[in-house]
mmCIF file of C-alpha atoms in Angstrom:
data_model
loop_
_atom_site.group_PDB
_atom_site.id
_atom_site.type_symbol
_atom_site.label_atom_id
_atom_site.label_comp_id
_atom_site.label_asym_id
_atom_site.label_seq_id
_atom_site.Cartn_x
_atom_site.Cartn_y
_atom_site.Cartn_z
ATOM 1 C CA UNK A 259 -37.054 22.061 33.065
ATOM 2 C CA UNK A 260 -33.055 22.075 33.163
ATOM 3 C CA UNK A 261 -31.058 21.642 29.904
ATOM 4 C CA UNK A 262 -27.757 20.183 29.945
ATOM 5 C CA UNK A 263 -25.188 20.682 27.277
ATOM 6 C CA UNK A 264 -22.655 18.107 26.470
ATOM 7 C CA UNK A 265 -19.400 19.443 24.861
ATOM 8 C CA UNK A 266 -18.686 18.403 21.349
ATOM 9 C CA UNK A 267 -15.638 17.456 19.734
ATOM 10 C CA UNK A 268 -11.920 17.104 21.291
ATOM 11 C CA UNK A 269 -13.268 18.344 24.842
ATOM 12 C CA UNK A 270 -15.273 14.973 25.461
ATOM 13 C CA UNK A 271 -12.309 13.063 25.134
ATOM 14 C CA UNK A 272 -11.019 13.804 28.407
ATOM 15 C CA UNK A 273 -10.435 10.299 29.793
ATOM 16 C CA UNK A 274 -7.740 9.417 27.278
ATOM 17 C CA UNK A 275 -4.198 7.925 28.392
ATOM 18 C CA UNK A 276 -1.506 9.935 26.844
ATOM 19 C CA UNK A 277 2.526 10.110 26.379
ATOM 20 C CA UNK A 278 3.619 13.414 27.966
ATOM 21 C CA UNK A 279 6.080 15.723 26.221
ATOM 22 C CA UNK A 280 9.197 14.363 28.312
ATOM 23 C CA UNK A 281 7.983 10.298 27.792
ATOM 24 C CA UNK A 282 7.571 11.158 23.911
ATOM 25 C CA UNK A 283 11.060 12.865 23.658
ATOM 26 C CA UNK A 284 12.742 9.547 25.304
ATOM 27 C CA UNK A 285 10.881 7.129 23.288
ATOM 28 C CA UNK A 286 11.803 9.499 19.797
ATOM 29 C CA UNK A 287 15.284 9.498 20.807
ATOM 30 C CA UNK A 288 15.590 5.992 20.777
ATOM 31 C CA UNK A 289 13.239 5.592 17.827
ATOM 32 C CA UNK A 290 15.648 8.323 15.554
ATOM 33 C CA UNK A 291 18.462 6.115 16.747
ATOM 34 C CA UNK A 292 17.152 2.744 15.652
ATOM 35 C CA UNK A 293 15.750 4.286 12.452
ATOM 36 C CA UNK A 294 19.400 5.843 12.155
ATOM 37 C CA UNK A 295 20.868 1.887 12.502
ATOM 38 C CA UNK A 296 18.297 0.649 9.931
ATOM 39 C CA UNK A 297 16.078 -1.364 12.287
ATOM 40 C CA UNK A 298 12.864 0.278 12.334
ATOM 41 C CA UNK A 299 10.953 2.305 9.770
ATOM 42 C CA UNK A 300 7.688 3.502 11.155
ATOM 43 C CA UNK A 301 5.701 4.027 14.287
ATOM 44 C CA UNK A 302 2.079 4.582 15.510
ATOM 45 C CA UNK A 303 0.399 6.061 18.543
ATOM 46 C CA UNK A 304 -2.916 5.279 20.209
ATOM 47 C CA UNK A 305 -4.539 7.353 23.308
ATOM 48 C CA UNK A 306 -7.098 5.105 24.385
ATOM 49 C CA UNK A 307 -9.048 5.104 27.751
ATOM 50 C CA UNK A 308 -6.957 2.940 29.728
ATOM 51 C CA UNK A 309 -3.536 2.653 27.664
ATOM 52 C CA UNK A 310 -1.542 4.758 25.683
ATOM 53 C CA UNK A 311 0.598 2.563 22.974
ATOM 54 C CA UNK A 312 3.623 3.765 20.680
ATOM 55 C CA UNK A 313 3.771 0.610 18.178
ATOM 56 C CA UNK A 314 7.283 0.100 16.081
ATOM 57 C CA UNK A 315 7.081 -0.976 13.133
ATOM 58 C CA UNK A 316 10.072 -2.884 10.435
ATOM 59 C CA UNK A 317 7.519 -2.141 7.460
ATOM 60 C CA UNK A 318 4.737 -0.123 6.672
ATOM 61 C CA UNK A 319 2.284 -2.488 6.300
ATOM 62 C CA UNK A 320 3.052 -5.362 9.080
ATOM 63 C CA UNK A 321 2.202 -6.012 12.716
ATOM 64 C CA UNK A 322 4.065 -3.836 15.260
ATOM 65 C CA UNK A 323 7.639 -5.799 16.597
ATOM 66 C CA UNK A 324 7.323 -3.806 19.551
ATOM 67 C CA UNK A 325 4.481 -1.865 21.773
ATOM 68 C CA UNK A 326 5.595 0.516 23.947
ATOM 69 C CA UNK A 327 2.648 0.874 26.683
ATOM 70 C CA UNK A 328 1.300 3.331 29.323
ATOM 71 C CA UNK A 329 -0.883 2.162 31.824
ATOM 72 C CA UNK A 330 -1.564 4.362 34.727
ATOM 73 C CA UNK A 331 -3.604 1.591 36.547
ATOM 74 C CA UNK A 332 -0.661 -0.330 37.256
ATOM 75 C CA UNK A 333 1.474 2.518 38.696
ATOM 76 C CA UNK A 334 1.410 0.967 42.053
ATOM 77 C CA UNK A 335 2.004 -2.488 40.965
ATOM 78 C CA UNK A 336 4.395 -3.542 38.518
ATOM 79 C CA UNK A 337 4.859 -0.325 36.708
ATOM 80 C CA UNK A 338 2.766 1.463 34.462
ATOM 81 C CA UNK A 339 5.581 1.223 31.286
ATOM 82 C CA UNK A 340 6.008 -1.721 29.561
ATOM 83 C CA UNK A 341 7.913 -3.166 26.254
ATOM 84 C CA UNK A 342 5.847 -5.891 24.769
ATOM 85 C CA UNK A 343 7.075 -8.138 21.668
ATOM 86 C CA UNK A 344 5.379 -9.450 18.563
ATOM 87 C CA UNK A 345 4.413 -12.375 19.985
ATOM 88 C CA UNK A 346 2.521 -10.560 23.037
ATOM 89 C CA UNK A 347 5.277 -11.239 25.582
ATOM 90 C CA UNK A 348 6.151 -8.571 27.769
ATOM 91 C CA UNK A 349 9.762 -8.278 27.306
ATOM 92 C CA UNK A 350 10.291 -5.583 30.334
ATOM 93 C CA UNK A 351 8.101 -3.558 32.750
ATOM 94 C CA UNK A 352 9.040 -1.162 34.996
ATOM 95 C CA UNK A 353 8.201 2.208 37.043
ATOM 96 C CA UNK A 354 11.123 4.202 34.703
ATOM 97 C CA UNK A 355 10.667 4.714 31.170
ATOM 98 C CA UNK A 356 14.642 5.037 30.472
ATOM 99 C CA UNK A 357 14.870 2.017 32.350
ATOM 100 C CA UNK A 358 12.101 -0.109 30.582
ATOM 101 C CA UNK A 359 13.442 0.930 27.324
ATOM 102 C CA UNK A 360 17.086 -0.401 27.851
ATOM 103 C CA UNK A 361 16.014 -3.793 26.707
ATOM 104 C CA UNK A 362 15.715 -2.340 22.993
ATOM 105 C CA UNK A 363 18.512 -0.425 23.106
ATOM 106 C CA UNK A 364 20.501 -3.653 23.341
ATOM 107 C CA UNK A 365 19.539 -4.197 19.778
ATOM 108 C CA UNK A 366 21.903 -1.137 18.806
ATOM 109 C CA UNK A 367 24.999 -2.593 20.245
ATOM 110 C CA UNK A 368 27.051 -4.756 17.677
ATOM 111 C CA UNK A 369 30.052 -6.634 17.699
ATOM 112 C CA UNK A 370 32.984 -4.462 16.062
ATOM 113 C CA UNK A 371 34.716 -6.951 13.574
ATOM 114 C CA UNK A 372 38.865 -5.886 13.325
#
């Protein structure tokens, strides 16, 4: 009789998609600027089997106003990064995270009154 042992705990969840350190740095830099501007207040991160999601909230008890998603399966097609609005509409999709996040940086540009 052969016994097989399954690891217990975090080691069993190796099939998750996650943001790496560089990606999180880019996202959190933008997040910090938007918090300083008073636009955003909270965030949440989800690592699932096929997608990693960074959700952005205006207030804590709301639905996310934006979701930044990483889907490695779309790497060869439209690009694995996407910014999705509150209504589920894809605002920008691409292969480069910084380029995709530019759609959110436009919110920081405000007209300066003389």
